[in-house]
Structure formats: C-alpha cells, structure tokens
XYZ file of C-alpha atoms in Angstrom:
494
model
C -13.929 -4.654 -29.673
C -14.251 -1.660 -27.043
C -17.769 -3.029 -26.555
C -19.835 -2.075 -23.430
C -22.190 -4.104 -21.249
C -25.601 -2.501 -22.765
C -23.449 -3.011 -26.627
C -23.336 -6.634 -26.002
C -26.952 -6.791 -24.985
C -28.568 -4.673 -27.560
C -26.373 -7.175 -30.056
C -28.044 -10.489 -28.586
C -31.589 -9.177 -27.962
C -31.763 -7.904 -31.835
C -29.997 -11.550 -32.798
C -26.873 -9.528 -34.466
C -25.174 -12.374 -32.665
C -25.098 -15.021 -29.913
C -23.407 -15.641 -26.415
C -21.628 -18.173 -27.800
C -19.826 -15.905 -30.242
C -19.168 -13.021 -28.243
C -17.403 -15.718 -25.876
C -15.720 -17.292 -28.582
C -14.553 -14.201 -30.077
C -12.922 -12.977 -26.557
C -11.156 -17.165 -26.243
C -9.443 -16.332 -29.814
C -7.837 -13.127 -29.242
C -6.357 -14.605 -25.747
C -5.283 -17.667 -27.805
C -3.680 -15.058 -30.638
C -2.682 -12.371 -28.448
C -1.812 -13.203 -25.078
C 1.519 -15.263 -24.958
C 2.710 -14.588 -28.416
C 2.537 -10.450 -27.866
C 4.215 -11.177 -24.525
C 1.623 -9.391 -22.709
C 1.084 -12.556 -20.614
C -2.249 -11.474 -18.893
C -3.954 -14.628 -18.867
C -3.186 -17.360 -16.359
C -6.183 -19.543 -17.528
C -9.166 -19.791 -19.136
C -12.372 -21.399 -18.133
C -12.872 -24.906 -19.777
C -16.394 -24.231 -19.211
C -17.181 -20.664 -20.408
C -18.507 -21.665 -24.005
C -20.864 -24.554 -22.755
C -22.148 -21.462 -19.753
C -22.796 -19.834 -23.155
C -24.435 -22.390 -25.134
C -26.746 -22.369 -21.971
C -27.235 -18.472 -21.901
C -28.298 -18.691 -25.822
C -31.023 -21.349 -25.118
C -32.599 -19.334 -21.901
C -32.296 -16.553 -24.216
C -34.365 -18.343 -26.341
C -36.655 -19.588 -24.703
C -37.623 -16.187 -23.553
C -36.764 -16.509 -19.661
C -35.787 -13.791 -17.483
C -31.809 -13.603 -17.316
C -29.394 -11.300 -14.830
C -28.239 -8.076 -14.816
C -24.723 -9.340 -16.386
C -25.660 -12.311 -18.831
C -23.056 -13.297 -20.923
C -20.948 -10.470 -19.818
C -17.368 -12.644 -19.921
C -15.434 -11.863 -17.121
C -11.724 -11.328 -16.291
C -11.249 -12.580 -12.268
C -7.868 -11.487 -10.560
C -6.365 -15.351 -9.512
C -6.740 -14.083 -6.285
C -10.732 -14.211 -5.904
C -12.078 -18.001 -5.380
C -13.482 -19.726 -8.214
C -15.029 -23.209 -7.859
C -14.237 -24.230 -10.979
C -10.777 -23.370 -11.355
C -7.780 -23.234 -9.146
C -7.166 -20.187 -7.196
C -3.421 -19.436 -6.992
C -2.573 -16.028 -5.736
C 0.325 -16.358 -8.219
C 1.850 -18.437 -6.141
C 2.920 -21.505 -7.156
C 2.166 -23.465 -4.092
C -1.381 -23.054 -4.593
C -1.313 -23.702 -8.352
C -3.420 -26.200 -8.374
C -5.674 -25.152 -5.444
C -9.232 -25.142 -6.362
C -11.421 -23.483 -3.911
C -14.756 -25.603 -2.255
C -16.576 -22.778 -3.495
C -16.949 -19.101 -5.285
C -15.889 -15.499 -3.951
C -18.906 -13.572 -2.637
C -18.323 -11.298 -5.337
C -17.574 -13.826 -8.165
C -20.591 -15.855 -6.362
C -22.973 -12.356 -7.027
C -21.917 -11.763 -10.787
C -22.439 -15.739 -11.134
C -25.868 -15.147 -9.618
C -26.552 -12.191 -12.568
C -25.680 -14.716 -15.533
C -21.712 -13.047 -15.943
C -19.233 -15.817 -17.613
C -15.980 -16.438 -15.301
C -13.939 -16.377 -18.542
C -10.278 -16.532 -17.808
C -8.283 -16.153 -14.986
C -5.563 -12.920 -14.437
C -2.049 -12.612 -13.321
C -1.682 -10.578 -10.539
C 1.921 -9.357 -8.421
C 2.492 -12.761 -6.242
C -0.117 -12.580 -3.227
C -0.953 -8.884 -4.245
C 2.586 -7.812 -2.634
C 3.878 -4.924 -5.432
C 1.772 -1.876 -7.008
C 4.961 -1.392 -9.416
C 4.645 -4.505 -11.182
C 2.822 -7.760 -11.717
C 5.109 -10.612 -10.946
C 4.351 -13.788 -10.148
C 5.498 -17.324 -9.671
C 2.147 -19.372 -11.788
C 2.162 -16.789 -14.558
C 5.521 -14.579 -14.622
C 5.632 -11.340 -15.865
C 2.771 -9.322 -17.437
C 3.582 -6.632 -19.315
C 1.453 -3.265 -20.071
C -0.792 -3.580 -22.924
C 0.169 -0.149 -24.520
C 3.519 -0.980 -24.465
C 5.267 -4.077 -23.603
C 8.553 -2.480 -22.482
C 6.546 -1.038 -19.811
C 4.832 -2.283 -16.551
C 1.211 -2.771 -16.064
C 1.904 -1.960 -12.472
C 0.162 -3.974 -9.599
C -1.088 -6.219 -8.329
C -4.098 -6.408 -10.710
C -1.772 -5.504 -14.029
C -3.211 -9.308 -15.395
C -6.807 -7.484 -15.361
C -5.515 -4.587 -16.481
C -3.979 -5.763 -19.586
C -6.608 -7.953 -20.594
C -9.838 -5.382 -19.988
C -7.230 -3.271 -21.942
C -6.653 -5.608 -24.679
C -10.031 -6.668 -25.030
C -9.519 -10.182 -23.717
C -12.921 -9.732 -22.145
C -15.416 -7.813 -21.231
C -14.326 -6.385 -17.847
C -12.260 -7.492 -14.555
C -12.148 -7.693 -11.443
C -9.446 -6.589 -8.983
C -8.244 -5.829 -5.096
C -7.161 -3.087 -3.952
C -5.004 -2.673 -0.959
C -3.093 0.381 -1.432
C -2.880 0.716 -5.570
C -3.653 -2.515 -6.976
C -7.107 -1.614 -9.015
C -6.524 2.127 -9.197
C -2.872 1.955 -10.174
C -2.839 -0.527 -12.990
C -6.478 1.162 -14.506
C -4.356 4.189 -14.917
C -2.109 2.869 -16.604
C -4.275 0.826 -18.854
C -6.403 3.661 -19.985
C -9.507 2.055 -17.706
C -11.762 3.289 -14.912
C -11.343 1.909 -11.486
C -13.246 2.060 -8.293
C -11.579 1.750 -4.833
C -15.055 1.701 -3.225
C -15.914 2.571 0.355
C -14.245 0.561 2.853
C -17.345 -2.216 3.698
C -19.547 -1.781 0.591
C -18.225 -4.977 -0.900
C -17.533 -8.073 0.343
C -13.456 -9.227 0.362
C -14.886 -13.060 1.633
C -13.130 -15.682 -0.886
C -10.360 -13.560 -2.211
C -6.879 -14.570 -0.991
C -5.972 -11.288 1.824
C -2.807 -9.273 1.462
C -3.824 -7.117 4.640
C -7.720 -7.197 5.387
C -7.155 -3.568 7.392
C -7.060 -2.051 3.941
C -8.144 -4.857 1.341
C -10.691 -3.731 -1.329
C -11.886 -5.869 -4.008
C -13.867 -4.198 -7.205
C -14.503 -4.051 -10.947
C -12.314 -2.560 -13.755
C -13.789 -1.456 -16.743
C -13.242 0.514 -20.028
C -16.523 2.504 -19.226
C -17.737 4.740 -16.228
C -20.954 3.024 -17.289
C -19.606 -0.647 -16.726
C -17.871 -0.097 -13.213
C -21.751 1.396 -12.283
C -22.865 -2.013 -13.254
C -20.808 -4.325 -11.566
C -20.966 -2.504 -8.237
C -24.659 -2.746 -9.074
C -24.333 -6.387 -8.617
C -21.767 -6.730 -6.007
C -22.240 -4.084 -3.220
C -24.394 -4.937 -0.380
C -24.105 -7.041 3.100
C -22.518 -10.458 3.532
C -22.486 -11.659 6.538
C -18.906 -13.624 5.784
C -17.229 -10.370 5.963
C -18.443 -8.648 8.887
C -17.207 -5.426 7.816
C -20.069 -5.141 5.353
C -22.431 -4.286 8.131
C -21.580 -0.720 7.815
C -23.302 -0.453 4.144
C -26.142 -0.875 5.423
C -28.548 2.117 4.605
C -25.377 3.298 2.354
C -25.870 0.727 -0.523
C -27.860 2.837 -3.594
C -30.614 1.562 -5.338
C -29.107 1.589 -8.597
C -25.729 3.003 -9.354
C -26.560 3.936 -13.604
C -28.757 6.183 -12.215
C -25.361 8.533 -11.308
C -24.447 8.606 -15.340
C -25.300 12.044 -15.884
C -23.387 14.397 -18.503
C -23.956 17.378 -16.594
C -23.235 15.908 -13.265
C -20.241 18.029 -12.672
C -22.892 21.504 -13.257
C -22.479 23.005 -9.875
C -19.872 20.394 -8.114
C -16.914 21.751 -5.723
C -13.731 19.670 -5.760
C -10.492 20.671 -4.501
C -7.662 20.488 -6.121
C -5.151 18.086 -3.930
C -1.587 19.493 -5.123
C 0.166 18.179 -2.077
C -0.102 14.889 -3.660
C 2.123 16.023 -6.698
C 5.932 15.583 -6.818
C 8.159 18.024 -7.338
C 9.392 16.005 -9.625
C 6.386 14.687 -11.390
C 6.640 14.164 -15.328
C 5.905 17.161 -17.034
C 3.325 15.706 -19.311
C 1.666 14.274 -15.962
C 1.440 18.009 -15.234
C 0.261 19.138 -18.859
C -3.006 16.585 -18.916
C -3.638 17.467 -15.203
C -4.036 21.135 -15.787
C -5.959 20.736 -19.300
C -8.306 18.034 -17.163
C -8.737 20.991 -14.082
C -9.622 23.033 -17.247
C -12.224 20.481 -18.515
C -13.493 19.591 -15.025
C -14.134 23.840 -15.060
C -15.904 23.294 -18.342
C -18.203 20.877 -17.334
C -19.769 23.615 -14.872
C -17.609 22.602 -11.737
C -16.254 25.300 -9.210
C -12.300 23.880 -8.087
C -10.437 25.343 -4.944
C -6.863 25.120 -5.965
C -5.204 24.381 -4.288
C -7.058 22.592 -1.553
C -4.648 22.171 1.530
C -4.998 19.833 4.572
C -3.231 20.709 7.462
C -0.525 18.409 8.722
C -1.585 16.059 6.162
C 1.561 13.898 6.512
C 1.905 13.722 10.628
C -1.719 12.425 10.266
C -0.895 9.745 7.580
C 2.099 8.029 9.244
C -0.386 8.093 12.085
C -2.842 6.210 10.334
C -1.033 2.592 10.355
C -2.245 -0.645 10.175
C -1.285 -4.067 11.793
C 1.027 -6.284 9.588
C -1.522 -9.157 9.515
C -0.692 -10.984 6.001
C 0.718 -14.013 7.620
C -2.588 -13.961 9.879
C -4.873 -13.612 6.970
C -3.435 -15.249 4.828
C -3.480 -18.398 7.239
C -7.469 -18.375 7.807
C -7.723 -18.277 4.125
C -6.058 -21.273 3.783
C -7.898 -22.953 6.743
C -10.781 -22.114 4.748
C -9.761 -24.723 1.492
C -10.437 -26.874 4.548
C -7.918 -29.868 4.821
C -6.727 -30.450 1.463
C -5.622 -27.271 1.109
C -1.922 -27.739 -0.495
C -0.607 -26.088 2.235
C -1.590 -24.977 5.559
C 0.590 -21.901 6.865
C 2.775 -19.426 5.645
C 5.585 -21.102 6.761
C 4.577 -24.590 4.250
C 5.019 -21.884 1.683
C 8.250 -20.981 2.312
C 9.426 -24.372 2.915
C 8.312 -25.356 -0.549
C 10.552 -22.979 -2.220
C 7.548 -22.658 -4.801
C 7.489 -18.523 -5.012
C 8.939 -15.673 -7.257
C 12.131 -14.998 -5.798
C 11.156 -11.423 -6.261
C 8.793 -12.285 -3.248
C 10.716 -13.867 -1.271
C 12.190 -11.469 1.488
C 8.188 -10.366 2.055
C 7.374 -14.065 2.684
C 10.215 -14.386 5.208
C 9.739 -11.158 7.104
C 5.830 -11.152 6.966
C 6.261 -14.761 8.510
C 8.350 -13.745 11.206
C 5.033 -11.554 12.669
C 4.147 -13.404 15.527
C 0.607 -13.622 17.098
C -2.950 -12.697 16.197
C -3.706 -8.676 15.197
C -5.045 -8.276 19.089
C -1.833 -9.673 20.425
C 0.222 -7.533 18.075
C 2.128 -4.205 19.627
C 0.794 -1.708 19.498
C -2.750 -4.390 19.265
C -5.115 -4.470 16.295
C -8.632 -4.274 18.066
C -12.231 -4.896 16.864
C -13.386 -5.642 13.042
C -10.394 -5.807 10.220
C -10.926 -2.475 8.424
C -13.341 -0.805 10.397
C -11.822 2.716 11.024
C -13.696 2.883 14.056
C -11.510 0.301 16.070
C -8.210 2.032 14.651
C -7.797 5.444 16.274
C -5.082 6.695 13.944
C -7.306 6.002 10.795
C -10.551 7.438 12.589
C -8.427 10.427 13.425
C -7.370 10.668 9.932
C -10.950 10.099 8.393
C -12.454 12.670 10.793
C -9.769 15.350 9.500
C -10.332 14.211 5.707
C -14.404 14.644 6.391
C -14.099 17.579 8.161
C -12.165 19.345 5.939
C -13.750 18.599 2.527
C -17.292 19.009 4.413
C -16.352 22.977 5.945
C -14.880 23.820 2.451
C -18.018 22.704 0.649
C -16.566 20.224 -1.417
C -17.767 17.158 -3.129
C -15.072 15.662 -4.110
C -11.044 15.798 -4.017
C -9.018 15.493 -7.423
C -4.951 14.382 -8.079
C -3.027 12.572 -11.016
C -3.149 8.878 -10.012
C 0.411 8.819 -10.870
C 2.987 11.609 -11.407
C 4.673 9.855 -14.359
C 3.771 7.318 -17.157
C 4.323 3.803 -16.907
C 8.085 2.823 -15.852
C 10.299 0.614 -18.352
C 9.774 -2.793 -17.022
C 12.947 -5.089 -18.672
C 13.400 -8.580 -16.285
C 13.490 -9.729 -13.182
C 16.864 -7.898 -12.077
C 16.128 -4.900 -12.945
C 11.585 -4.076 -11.779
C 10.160 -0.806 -11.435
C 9.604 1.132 -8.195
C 6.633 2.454 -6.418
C 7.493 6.264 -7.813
C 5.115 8.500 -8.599
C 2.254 6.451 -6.738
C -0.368 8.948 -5.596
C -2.831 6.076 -4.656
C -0.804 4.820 -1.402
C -2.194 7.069 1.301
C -5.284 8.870 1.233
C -8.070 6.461 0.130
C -6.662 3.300 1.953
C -5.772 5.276 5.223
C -9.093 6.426 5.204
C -11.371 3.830 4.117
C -13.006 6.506 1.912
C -13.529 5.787 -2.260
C -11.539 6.721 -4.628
C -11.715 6.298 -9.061
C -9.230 6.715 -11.483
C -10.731 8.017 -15.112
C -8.391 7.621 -18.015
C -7.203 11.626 -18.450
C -5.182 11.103 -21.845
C -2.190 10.027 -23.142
C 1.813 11.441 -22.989
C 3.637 11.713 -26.170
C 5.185 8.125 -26.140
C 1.195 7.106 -26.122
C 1.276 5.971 -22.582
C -2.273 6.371 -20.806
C -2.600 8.599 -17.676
C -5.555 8.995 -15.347
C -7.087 11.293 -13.320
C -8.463 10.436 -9.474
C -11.588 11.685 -8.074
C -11.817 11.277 -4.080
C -14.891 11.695 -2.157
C -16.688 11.297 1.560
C -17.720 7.879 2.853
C -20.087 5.752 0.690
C -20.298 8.667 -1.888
C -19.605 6.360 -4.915
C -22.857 7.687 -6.766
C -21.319 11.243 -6.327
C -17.894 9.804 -7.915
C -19.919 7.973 -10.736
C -21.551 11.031 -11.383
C -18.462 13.002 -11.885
C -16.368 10.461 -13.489
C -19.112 9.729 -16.354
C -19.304 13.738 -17.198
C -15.772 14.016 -17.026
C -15.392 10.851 -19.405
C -17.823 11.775 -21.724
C -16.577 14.922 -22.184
C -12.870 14.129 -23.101
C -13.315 10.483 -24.190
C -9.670 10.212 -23.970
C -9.630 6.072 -24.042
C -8.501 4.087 -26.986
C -7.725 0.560 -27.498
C -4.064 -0.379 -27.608
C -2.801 -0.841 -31.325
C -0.992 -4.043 -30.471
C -4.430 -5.993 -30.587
C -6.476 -5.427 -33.454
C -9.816 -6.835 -34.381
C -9.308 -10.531 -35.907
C -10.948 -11.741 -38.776
C-alpha cells in the first residue's frame, strides 16, 4: 500500500518478500476492488504478469544485474501498444486489436524489467478531459469518491495509481488528460516538454499537441520513469529536439530545499472568477508554503494579451489523419482500416459519436488543410502561432527572472459524475492552454484536500526542457506538505 519504487526494492533485496507477491498482491485488490466498488479502472489484466514475476525472482536470485524498474507493476493507458494484449483506445472496434509490437515507451520500461500489469480505461480515443467514458470499459469513476469523475482521458490510470491497483501509470496528454485526472486523484503528473518522449505506438488524438508520460503517487516515481523513457526515437521524429536536453539522471532534482532561492510567478489570470472557494483557500496556503520553502513569488505575474496570443496558437484538426496511420501501422489485419470503418461499425460510446462524425468529415492530409499544417507534428517551429506564443511565454518568464509559473490545476473539485445523460463539463480546466499551446512542461502536485475530501493540485510551469527544475520544485513542495493519502474506499486486504 502507498509503496514507492525504491520501497519495493529495498523489500526484495532484504527478502521481506518476492516479485511474485508484490504482483500478486496488486492482481487481488483489482479482483476485490475494481468492478465491485464501481470504480471500473481496469480494462484488463496481463495473463502473463505473475509468470514475468516468477522470472524476475529467479534473476534475482541468481544474482544478475536487473533494470532500473524491475518488478515495478505497471498501469498502461489502453491507448499505448502492448504486444501482448489488445490495444483498444476504448473503442470497441479495436477491442480485440493486439498490436505487432510494444509502444516505445512501454517497449523502454519493458527494457528496465517493469511488469505491464493491467490495462486502463481511458475517455474513448482520448476525446474528453471531463470524464473517462468509453465503449470497451464504460464509465470509471474517481477513486475518492465514486459519485464523482476521475476526469480524462487517463481517469482509468488515475483511479488505479490512486487505488493502489499498481504501482504507477502511464498516460497521454493532449490538452488535460495526465495533468487533469492526477489532480484529481491526489497524484503527481508530468506533461513533459514537447519531444522529450516518444508518442510512437500510442493510438493519436492530435499529434500537434499529444504527450504521453508517467503518473505516480511520488515526485520521486515520475523522476524515475522519465528516467527510463525520455530520450530520441527515431519513430517519432519530433524527439530530435531532446537531443542535448535529455538529463543524465532525473533523482538527482529531489532536493528538499530546491525551492531556497527559486522565482515563480504567480499566474492569477488562469483563475475564474468563479473558482471554488476552497480551490482558492489551498492555493493561497500552498503560495504561503511555496514562500516557506525559501522561494521569492511575483504575484501576480501578468502576460500581456495572453488570450489574443492563445486563440492564435491553433493547431490542425488531424485526428482522422492520425488516427488512420496508426491503424495502417497494425498492418493488414488491423480490424479496421479508416475512421470511416469505425463509424460504419456502430461499435463506439454514443457519447463519442458526434466527434467521430465531424472529425471524419476533415478532408486531406495536415499540409493540404486551410490554413496548412507544415513541417514535423508538434514542432512549434513549423507553427507560427505556437512559436509566437512560446517566444512571448519565454520571454516573459526569462526578463522577470523566473523559474517557474504556478496556478490551481483546476478551479473546483471533482464534478458529480451520475450516467451517461447527464457527464461533467470541461469547467474549471486550467490545463487547456498554456502548456499544450506552448509545447513547454507542466506538473500537477497534489495541494490538499476540500472539505468533502476531494483532492486538489497545484501546477508548476516552466521553460523548455526544464523538467529537472520542475522535479526540483515539486519534490520540496511535496515533502513539505505531504498532503496525499490513499482513498478510504480501498483498504489493505488480508
């Protein structure tokens, strides 16, 4: 329970237990927890995680060298390729798709000895950060309280991390989808830098903005699975740009005093005027604690014409595109071909279905698009609204002095979620604009809890590939509040 990457090590090297167990113990509290609690996180688990064990306690052992991540079970959004389960995207049409191969990043963590454990429900093809929706595994609920949504897309992961149904996750992020859904889940979640991490396997919702990237209950964790992930791939050409930008080790940013000497602004524009008032409460009390912790705030931090400059900063509408080359990838088994197959097999949520039809009615590559699409998908550079944005959001942070920016992730607690009729909306979303417009990273931090015991998080914003500044600052500001705790619907079984 609430264990960490290092906990689970230090338990197997001192033989207080075994992979097997530890994977064993996470396959029970799905099995107890996750349909009969009605969280409904899980889509699937991985027939094979307990003999990937069994094989982890014998190298173990026999004294060999193992990864980074061994046994470290994993929770995969059902939108990153897996080759040894189907790959769905929520959709039903691709319920039974299994992929000829893994996600780069699933491929990496592989590579470091991680267990795929189970597979996540996600909103259907990453379409909503309200909810989590989908076709294959229906509605998902928040962990902390099931009358209330996860949000989305990656509220699967973000019940089950939360729920200690494993270890960590994994999640995209295209707008909200990992930074949303940690926030509401009491978990820390890194939108990293635009091109530090490969997106190659994971079904796109729009690869101008598409981030994929861990969630964890620890500052700590997220540090080691971008540890393991970041880096070139050649399958996602985007991931050129890291280069020279990728750190040698990302731990190394877990300092307690990081925050001694830091200048963040204060981004109020973000706020509502209607934001909850307990949203407003924790954000002042964690401006207090960020002022504790040695940092110097400018508050408020302003950014002229902030909002002409964001509606400037568009993107192509390229799902149907994407989404199409993915498929082409399953190569010619694939259940279905085109965007259009999908439709025509009626299998989808019929909460999706108006996003299907009007994304498929997009006609012709990015390039051939009006206004066109140019270059690289997601390199700011070929997009001169988003470069024009970025240069603003540099230049303004870098001529104040700051290091970092800071906003609520949301401006109210979780929304009731009741059925299918009747789904939360998109208010009080403060991850939307900046860091996907941008390309620049972004992490929410859990910042406490409102009175109903609803978690809330804090955002930290920085420059371009300044994720071991972020670390830094998210770690000191965790370990000086510790505000997480595990939900009381899932306690430890016997």
């Amino acid at each position: 329970m609430e264990t960490t990457i290092a906990g689970m090590h230090s338990a197997l090297e001192s033989g207080q237990t075994t992979c097997r167990d530890i994977v064993q113990a996470y396959l029970q509290r799905i099995a107890v927890y996750d349909k009969t609690t009605g969280v409904n996180a899980i889509i699937r688990t991985n027939p094979a995680a307990l003999a990937t064990a069994d094989d982890i306690d014998a190298r173990l052992a026999a004294g060999d060298t193992l990864g980074e991540l061994y046994c470290v079970p994993v929770i995969v959004k059902d939108n990153y390729d897996t080759y040894d389960m189907p790959t769905s995207g929520g959709n039903l049409a691709l319920a039974n798709s299994v992929p000829p191969d893994d996600s780069w990043v699933v491929a990496r963590l592989r590579e470091e000895d991680a267990i795929m454990l189970a597979k996540s429900n996600l909103d259907e093809f990453a379409f909503r950060a309200a909810h989590t929706v989908s076709s294959v595994g229906g509605i998902t609920r928040n962990a902390y309280n099931l009358n209330r949504t996860p949000a989305g897309s990656s509220g699967g992961t973000a019940a089950a991390v939360a729920a200690n149904f494993g270890a960590v996750g994994l999640g995209s992020d295209t707008g909200n989808s990992i930074r949303g859904p940690s926030s509401h889940a009491s978990l820390v979640g890194l939108r990293s830098t635009m091109g530090l991490v490969s997106r190659d396997g994971v079904i796109p919702l729009n690869l101008d903005r598409d981030v994929v990237g861990g969630m964890t209950r620890t500052v700590e964790d997220t540090a080691r699975i971008l540890n393991v992930i970041a880096g070139n791939d050649p399958a996602d050409p985007i991931t050129s740009l890291s280069e020279g930008h990728v750190a040698p080790d990302y731990t190394a940013a877990l300092d307690k005093n990081a925050l001694q000497g830091a200048r963040i602004g204060v981004f109020r524009h973000l706020i509502a005027s209607d934001a909850d008032p307990a949203v407003l409460t924790l954000f002042e009390q964690a401006l207090a604690d960020l002022r504790a912790q040695g940092a110097e705030l400018i508050d408020p931090f302003e950014i002229a014409d902030y909002d002409d400059l964001l509606r400037g900063a568009t993107s192509c509408r390229r799902f149907k595109y994407d989404l199409e080359n993915y498929l082409a990838s399953l190569g010619p088994d694939a259940p279905v071909h085109t965007l259009q197959d999908i439709i025509d097999s009626g299998l989808f949520s019929a909460v999706h279905a108006s996003s299907l039809r009007s994304n498929n009615e997009v006609v012709g590559a990015p390039d051939e698009q009006t206004p066109p699409c140019l270059g690289e998908a997601g390199n700011i550079r070929d997009n001169p609204g988003r470069q024009t944005f970025r240069d603003t959001m540099v230049n303004a942070m870098t001529d104040a002095g700051l290091d970092a920016m800071v906003y609520p992730t949301w401006d109210n607690a979780a929304q009731p979620l009741n059925n299918l009729s009747d789904l939360p909306s998109n208010k009080g979303d403060n991850s939307q604009g900046l860091a996907p417009a941008s390309g620049q990273p972004a992490i929410t931090v859990p910042m406490g809890f409102d009175a109903d015991g609803l978690p809330l998080g804090l955002q930290i914003y920085g420059l371009p590939f300044s994720e071991m500044t972020l670390i830094g600052f998210a770690y000191a500001y965790e370990q000086a509040t510790l505000h997480r705790h595990q939900p009381p619907l899932y306690p430890a079984l016997d």
